[in-house]
Amino acid sequence: MMRKAVLLALVPLLLAGADSDTGTPIYSISPCPGATLGRSLAPVKSLFSAHPETRAVLITANGCPVLKAYAPGYSDANRFISWSMAKTITGMLVGELVSDGRLALDAPAPIAEWHKPGDPRAAITLRHLLNMSSGLAHIEVGDPVERSDTNQTLFVAHTDAMAAAAIAHPLETKPGSTFKYSSLTTLILAEIVTRTLTDNRDPQVRARAYTAFANERIFGPAGIHSAVLEFDGAGTQIGGSILHMSLPDWGRIGGLLLDGKAADGTQVIAPDWLAFMKAPSPTNPEYGGQTWLNRPGGAGGHSALFPGKGPASAVAADGHLGQLVIASPDSGPGRGVVVVRLGHTPDHKNPALMQTLGDVLAGFDRR
């Protein structure tokens, strides 16, 4: 899907975001060995009553779906937009190429544009990009909002070549010295994946190569069949912001975040790469490799998740408007607990939403 698809994809999203349906959510609760909702049920219900617009919630324990709930009008047939949850999947794909020996974590990032004589960006490594510490100048959220680099690149000025626009940003701080959350950084990571897979410059060829790799290495082995990836006009996957998946498949992504395994026990994500994704980065203890961590001491002066509720080992793929896949390996039976929440909640209400999600997870806390 190229530029037109990117823009058209926003139309149903915006229409859905304006829906004010206040009907009763439909709950499906299943018996799972060794797991009960317990104290989690009340905060799950408040996700719908106190945090509109919650559209879908899924809780799995040891891979078993304990609870699934949809607001009226939503079902397993829907594909829900990722927003920044896509970053975690991009991080997984980078890890596949590192495991193959085709990329190296601490080698200079393979971006030819940065390796001209005298360019300080040559010092940026793959690790810096994954940890959001590249040092590249960036405005994630501008004031006014249209001044943000992210919006300008994704929806206004650079839809034909998003990665090229991101790569062109100058260095602002020394690589590895400062945390700066950046959707364009993950676009660069998606471009690195694409360039590693193919030298072809044809957008269709590039998009097919990326899609085939994602299906072969992540989605297929994990049992995910609903994923729809979106690409810019140059065939770069919008890896920081836009892909779509059903609620059950977002739950399967959560399973990969638990232990790297699919429901059938297949090891999809290498244990050492998953450990890197979950390890606190040097510049922000609540951020790992394209993944948020349930730890205090965030670089922005506030916590992204809910430290103090549930295990510190909990991690999350976290997206705009309250898209969350939370994985807690130290809660519940066996592999652990996954909580998925999808919706359209304004970002300024995100702290309260996070506290409720912390209550949901804490209901399974068996430490």
Coordinates of C-alpha atoms in Angstrom, one line a residue:
M1 CA 0.0 0.0 0.0
M2 CA 1.5 3.3 -1.1
R3 CA 0.8 7.0 -0.5
K4 CA -2.9 6.8 -1.3
A5 CA -3.4 3.9 1.0
V6 CA -1.7 5.7 3.8
L7 CA -4.1 8.6 3.5
L8 CA -7.2 6.5 2.9
A9 CA -6.5 4.4 5.9
L10 CA -7.0 7.5 8.1
V11 CA -10.6 8.0 6.9
P12 CA -12.3 5.0 8.6
L13 CA -10.0 5.6 11.7
L14 CA -11.2 9.2 12.0
L15 CA -14.9 8.2 11.5
A16 CA -14.6 5.5 14.1
G17 CA -12.9 7.8 16.5
A18 CA -16.0 10.1 16.3
D19 CA -18.4 7.3 17.2
S20 CA -20.1 8.0 20.6
D21 CA -21.8 4.6 20.9
T22 CA -22.5 4.0 24.6
G23 CA -23.8 0.4 24.3
T24 CA -22.9 -2.4 26.7
P25 CA -19.6 -4.2 25.9
I26 CA -19.8 -7.8 24.9
Y27 CA -17.7 -10.0 27.3
S28 CA -16.5 -13.5 26.7
I29 CA -14.9 -15.2 29.7
S30 CA -13.3 -18.6 29.4
P31 CA -12.0 -21.1 32.1
C32 CA -8.2 -21.4 31.9
P33 CA -6.1 -23.8 33.9
G34 CA -4.7 -22.1 37.0
A35 CA -6.0 -18.7 36.1
T36 CA -9.0 -16.7 37.3
L37 CA -9.9 -13.0 36.6
G38 CA -10.1 -12.4 40.3
R39 CA -9.4 -8.7 41.1
S40 CA -8.9 -8.0 37.3
L41 CA -12.6 -8.1 36.3
A42 CA -13.6 -4.8 38.0
P43 CA -10.8 -2.7 36.4
V44 CA -11.5 -4.4 33.0
K45 CA -15.1 -3.1 33.2
S46 CA -13.9 0.3 34.1
L47 CA -11.7 0.4 31.0
F48 CA -15.0 0.6 29.1
S49 CA -16.9 2.8 31.6
A50 CA -14.2 5.2 32.7
H51 CA -11.9 5.4 29.7
P52 CA -13.8 5.9 26.6
E53 CA -13.4 5.1 23.9
T54 CA -12.1 1.5 24.7
R55 CA -12.9 -0.7 21.7
A56 CA -11.4 -4.1 22.6
V57 CA -9.7 -5.8 25.5
L58 CA -8.1 -9.2 25.7
I59 CA -6.4 -11.0 28.6
T60 CA -4.5 -14.3 28.1
A61 CA -2.9 -16.4 30.8
N62 CA -0.3 -19.0 29.8
G63 CA -1.6 -18.5 26.2
C64 CA -5.3 -19.2 27.2
P65 CA -7.8 -16.4 26.5
V66 CA -9.3 -15.7 29.9
L67 CA -11.3 -12.7 28.8
K68 CA -12.2 -11.0 25.5
A69 CA -14.4 -7.9 25.4
Y70 CA -15.6 -5.7 22.5
A71 CA -17.5 -2.4 22.5
P72 CA -20.5 -2.6 20.2
G73 CA -19.6 -2.6 16.5
Y74 CA -16.2 -4.3 17.0
S75 CA -15.3 -8.0 16.7
D76 CA -12.6 -10.5 15.7
A77 CA -13.3 -9.3 12.1
N78 CA -11.8 -5.9 12.8
R79 CA -8.2 -5.0 12.2
F80 CA -7.0 -2.4 14.7
I81 CA -4.4 0.2 13.9
S82 CA -1.1 -0.1 15.7
W83 CA 0.1 3.4 15.9
S84 CA 3.4 3.2 17.8
M85 CA 2.9 -0.5 18.8
A86 CA 4.4 -1.0 15.3
K87 CA 7.8 0.0 16.7
T88 CA 8.1 -3.2 18.8
I89 CA 7.4 -5.3 15.7
T90 CA 10.0 -3.4 13.8
G91 CA 12.4 -4.1 16.6
M92 CA 11.6 -7.8 16.3
L93 CA 12.3 -7.8 12.6
V94 CA 15.7 -6.1 13.1
G95 CA 16.5 -8.8 15.6
E96 CA 15.9 -11.5 13.0
L97 CA 18.5 -9.9 10.8
V98 CA 20.9 -9.6 13.7
S99 CA 20.4 -13.3 14.5
D100 CA 21.1 -14.1 10.8
G101 CA 24.4 -12.2 11.1
R102 CA 23.3 -9.7 8.4
L103 CA 23.2 -6.8 10.9
A104 CA 25.3 -6.0 13.9
L105 CA 24.0 -4.3 17.0
D106 CA 27.1 -2.2 17.7
A107 CA 28.3 -1.6 14.2
P108 CA 27.6 1.8 12.5
A109 CA 24.1 1.9 11.1
P110 CA 24.2 0.8 7.4
I111 CA 22.9 4.1 6.1
A112 CA 25.1 5.1 3.2
E113 CA 24.0 8.8 3.4
W114 CA 25.7 9.1 6.8
H115 CA 29.0 7.7 5.8
K116 CA 30.4 10.5 3.7
P117 CA 33.6 12.1 4.9
G118 CA 33.2 14.4 7.9
D119 CA 29.6 13.4 8.6
P120 CA 29.2 12.9 12.4
R121 CA 26.2 10.7 11.9
A122 CA 28.5 7.9 10.9
A123 CA 28.9 7.3 14.7
I124 CA 25.2 6.2 15.0
T125 CA 24.9 2.5 15.7
L126 CA 22.0 0.1 15.3
R127 CA 21.8 0.0 19.1
H128 CA 21.5 3.8 19.3
L129 CA 18.6 3.7 16.9
L130 CA 16.8 0.9 18.8
N131 CA 17.3 2.6 22.1
M132 CA 16.1 6.0 20.7
S133 CA 19.4 7.6 21.5
S134 CA 20.7 8.3 17.9
G135 CA 21.2 12.0 18.6
L136 CA 19.3 13.0 15.5
A137 CA 17.3 16.3 15.7
H138 CA 13.6 15.5 15.9
I139 CA 10.2 17.0 17.1
E140 CA 7.8 14.1 17.8
V141 CA 5.0 16.3 19.0
G142 CA 5.1 20.0 18.0
D143 CA 3.2 23.0 19.3
P144 CA 1.1 23.5 17.3
V145 CA 0.8 19.9 16.4
E146 CA 1.4 20.4 12.7
R147 CA 5.0 21.5 13.5
S148 CA 5.9 17.9 14.5
D149 CA 8.3 16.1 12.3
T150 CA 6.2 13.0 12.6
N151 CA 3.0 14.5 11.2
Q152 CA 4.8 16.4 8.5
T153 CA 6.6 13.2 7.4
L154 CA 3.7 10.7 7.6
F155 CA 0.8 12.8 6.4
V156 CA 1.9 16.1 4.8
A157 CA 5.2 16.8 3.1
H158 CA 7.1 13.5 2.7
T159 CA 4.6 10.7 2.1
D160 CA 6.4 9.7 -1.1
A161 CA 9.8 9.1 0.7
M162 CA 9.4 9.1 4.5
A163 CA 12.7 7.3 5.3
A164 CA 14.7 9.7 3.1
A165 CA 13.2 12.6 5.0
A166 CA 14.1 10.9 8.4
I167 CA 17.6 10.1 7.3
A168 CA 18.2 13.7 6.3
H169 CA 17.8 15.0 9.8
P170 CA 21.0 16.5 11.3
L171 CA 22.7 15.4 14.4
E172 CA 21.7 17.4 17.5
T173 CA 23.5 15.5 20.3
K174 CA 26.3 12.9 20.6
P175 CA 25.0 9.5 19.6
G176 CA 24.2 7.4 22.7
S177 CA 24.1 10.4 25.1
T178 CA 20.4 11.4 25.0
F179 CA 17.0 9.7 24.9
K180 CA 14.6 11.2 22.3
Y181 CA 11.5 9.3 21.4
S182 CA 11.2 9.4 17.6
S183 CA 8.8 7.7 15.2
L184 CA 11.2 8.7 12.4
T185 CA 14.0 6.7 14.1
T186 CA 11.9 3.6 13.7
L187 CA 11.2 4.5 10.0
I188 CA 15.0 4.5 9.6
L189 CA 15.1 1.0 11.2
A190 CA 12.4 -0.2 8.8
E191 CA 14.5 1.2 5.9
I192 CA 17.5 -0.6 7.2
V193 CA 15.6 -3.9 7.2
T194 CA 14.4 -3.2 3.6
R195 CA 17.9 -2.3 2.3
T196 CA 19.3 -5.4 3.9
L197 CA 16.7 -7.6 2.2
T198 CA 17.0 -6.1 -1.3
D199 CA 19.0 -3.7 -3.4
N200 CA 16.1 -3.1 -5.7
R201 CA 14.7 0.5 -5.7
D202 CA 11.3 -0.4 -7.1
P203 CA 8.7 0.4 -4.4
Q204 CA 6.6 -2.6 -5.1
V205 CA 9.6 -5.0 -5.0
R206 CA 10.8 -3.4 -1.7
A207 CA 7.3 -3.7 -0.1
R208 CA 6.9 -7.3 -1.2
A209 CA 10.4 -8.2 0.2
Y210 CA 9.6 -6.6 3.6
T211 CA 6.1 -8.2 3.8
A212 CA 7.4 -11.7 2.8
F213 CA 10.2 -11.4 5.5
A214 CA 7.7 -10.3 8.2
N215 CA 5.4 -13.1 7.3
E216 CA 8.1 -15.7 7.2
R217 CA 10.0 -14.8 10.3
I218 CA 7.4 -13.3 12.7
F219 CA 3.7 -13.4 11.7
G220 CA 3.6 -16.9 10.2
P221 CA 5.4 -18.7 13.0
A222 CA 3.4 -16.9 15.6
G223 CA 0.1 -17.9 14.0
I224 CA -0.7 -14.3 12.9
H225 CA -2.8 -14.1 9.7
S226 CA -4.5 -10.7 9.9
A227 CA -1.5 -8.4 9.7
V228 CA -1.7 -5.6 7.1
L229 CA 1.5 -3.5 6.7
E230 CA 1.4 0.0 5.2
F231 CA 4.2 1.5 3.1
D232 CA 5.2 4.9 1.8
G233 CA 5.6 5.8 -1.8
A234 CA 9.2 4.5 -1.8
G235 CA 8.2 1.1 -0.5
T236 CA 9.4 1.7 3.1
Q237 CA 7.2 0.1 5.7
I238 CA 5.8 2.8 8.1
G239 CA 7.5 0.8 10.9
G240 CA 7.0 3.4 13.6
S241 CA 3.3 4.0 13.2
I242 CA 1.1 2.0 10.9
L243 CA 0.1 -1.6 10.6
H244 CA -3.2 -3.3 11.4
M245 CA -4.1 -6.5 13.2
S246 CA -7.0 -8.3 14.8
L247 CA -7.4 -8.3 18.6
P248 CA -6.4 -12.0 18.9
D249 CA -3.3 -11.4 16.8
W250 CA -2.3 -8.5 18.9
G251 CA -2.5 -11.0 21.8
R252 CA -0.1 -13.2 19.9
I253 CA 2.3 -10.4 19.7
G254 CA 2.0 -10.2 23.4
G255 CA 2.9 -13.8 23.6
L256 CA 6.1 -13.2 21.7
L257 CA 6.9 -10.4 24.3
L258 CA 6.5 -12.9 27.1
D259 CA 9.1 -15.5 26.0
G260 CA 9.6 -15.2 22.3
K261 CA 7.4 -18.2 21.6
A262 CA 4.3 -18.9 19.6
A263 CA 1.3 -20.7 21.3
D264 CA 2.6 -24.0 20.0
G265 CA 6.0 -23.5 21.6
T266 CA 7.9 -22.5 18.5
Q267 CA 10.7 -20.1 19.4
V268 CA 10.0 -17.1 17.1
I269 CA 12.2 -14.4 18.8
A270 CA 15.7 -15.5 19.8
P271 CA 16.0 -15.4 23.7
D272 CA 19.1 -13.1 23.5
W273 CA 17.3 -10.6 21.3
L274 CA 14.2 -10.6 23.5
A275 CA 16.5 -10.0 26.5
F276 CA 18.0 -7.0 24.7
M277 CA 14.5 -5.6 23.8
K278 CA 13.6 -5.8 27.5
A279 CA 16.9 -4.5 28.9
P280 CA 16.8 -0.8 30.2
S281 CA 18.7 1.4 27.8
P282 CA 21.6 3.6 29.1
T283 CA 19.7 6.8 28.5
N284 CA 16.2 5.8 29.8
P285 CA 15.6 3.0 32.3
E286 CA 12.0 2.6 31.2
Y287 CA 12.8 2.0 27.6
G288 CA 14.5 -1.0 26.0
G289 CA 14.9 -1.9 22.4
Q290 CA 11.7 -0.4 20.8
T291 CA 9.8 -1.6 23.9
W292 CA 8.6 0.2 27.0
L293 CA 9.4 -1.2 30.5
N294 CA 7.4 -1.1 33.7
R295 CA 10.1 0.8 35.6
P296 CA 10.4 4.2 37.3
G297 CA 12.8 6.9 36.3
G298 CA 11.6 7.8 32.8
A299 CA 13.6 10.3 30.8
G300 CA 10.6 12.7 30.6
G301 CA 10.1 12.9 34.4
H302 CA 7.1 10.7 34.4
S303 CA 6.4 7.0 34.0
A304 CA 5.1 5.6 30.7
L305 CA 3.5 2.5 32.2
F306 CA 2.6 1.8 35.9
P307 CA 5.6 1.1 38.0
G308 CA 4.6 -0.3 41.4
K309 CA 1.6 -2.2 40.0
G310 CA 2.4 -5.6 38.7
P311 CA 6.0 -6.9 38.2
A312 CA 8.8 -4.7 37.2
S313 CA 9.5 -7.3 34.4
A314 CA 6.3 -6.3 32.6
V315 CA 6.9 -4.7 29.2
A316 CA 4.7 -3.1 26.6
A317 CA 4.2 -2.1 23.0
D318 CA 2.5 1.3 23.4
G319 CA 0.7 3.3 20.8
H320 CA -1.0 6.7 20.3
L321 CA -4.6 7.0 21.7
G322 CA -4.2 4.1 24.1
Q323 CA -3.1 1.1 22.0
L324 CA -1.4 -1.3 24.4
V325 CA 0.0 -4.8 24.4
I326 CA 1.3 -5.5 27.8
A327 CA 3.3 -8.7 28.6
S328 CA 4.0 -9.8 32.2
P329 CA 6.1 -13.0 32.4
D330 CA 6.0 -13.0 36.2
S331 CA 2.2 -12.9 36.6
G332 CA -0.2 -15.8 36.4
P333 CA 0.5 -19.4 35.5
G334 CA 3.2 -20.7 33.2
R335 CA 4.3 -18.3 30.6
G336 CA 2.6 -15.3 32.2
V337 CA -0.2 -12.8 31.3
V338 CA -0.9 -10.6 28.3
V339 CA -3.2 -7.7 28.4
V340 CA -4.3 -6.0 25.2
R341 CA -6.3 -2.7 25.2
L342 CA -7.3 -1.0 21.9
G343 CA -9.2 2.2 21.6
H344 CA -9.3 5.9 20.9
T345 CA -8.5 7.7 24.2
P346 CA -6.9 11.2 24.0
D347 CA -3.3 11.1 25.0
H348 CA -3.7 13.6 27.9
K349 CA -5.9 10.9 29.6
N350 CA -3.2 8.3 29.2
P351 CA -1.8 8.4 32.8
A352 CA -5.3 7.5 34.2
L353 CA -5.7 4.7 31.6
M354 CA -2.3 3.3 32.5
Q355 CA -3.2 3.1 36.2
T356 CA -6.3 1.1 35.4
L357 CA -4.3 -1.2 33.2
G358 CA -1.9 -1.6 36.1
D359 CA -4.9 -2.7 38.2
V360 CA -5.9 -5.2 35.6
L361 CA -2.4 -6.7 35.5
A362 CA -2.0 -6.6 39.3
G363 CA -5.1 -8.8 39.6
F364 CA -3.0 -11.6 38.1
D365 CA 0.1 -10.9 40.1
R366 CA 1.1 -14.1 41.9
R367 CA 4.5 -13.1 43.2

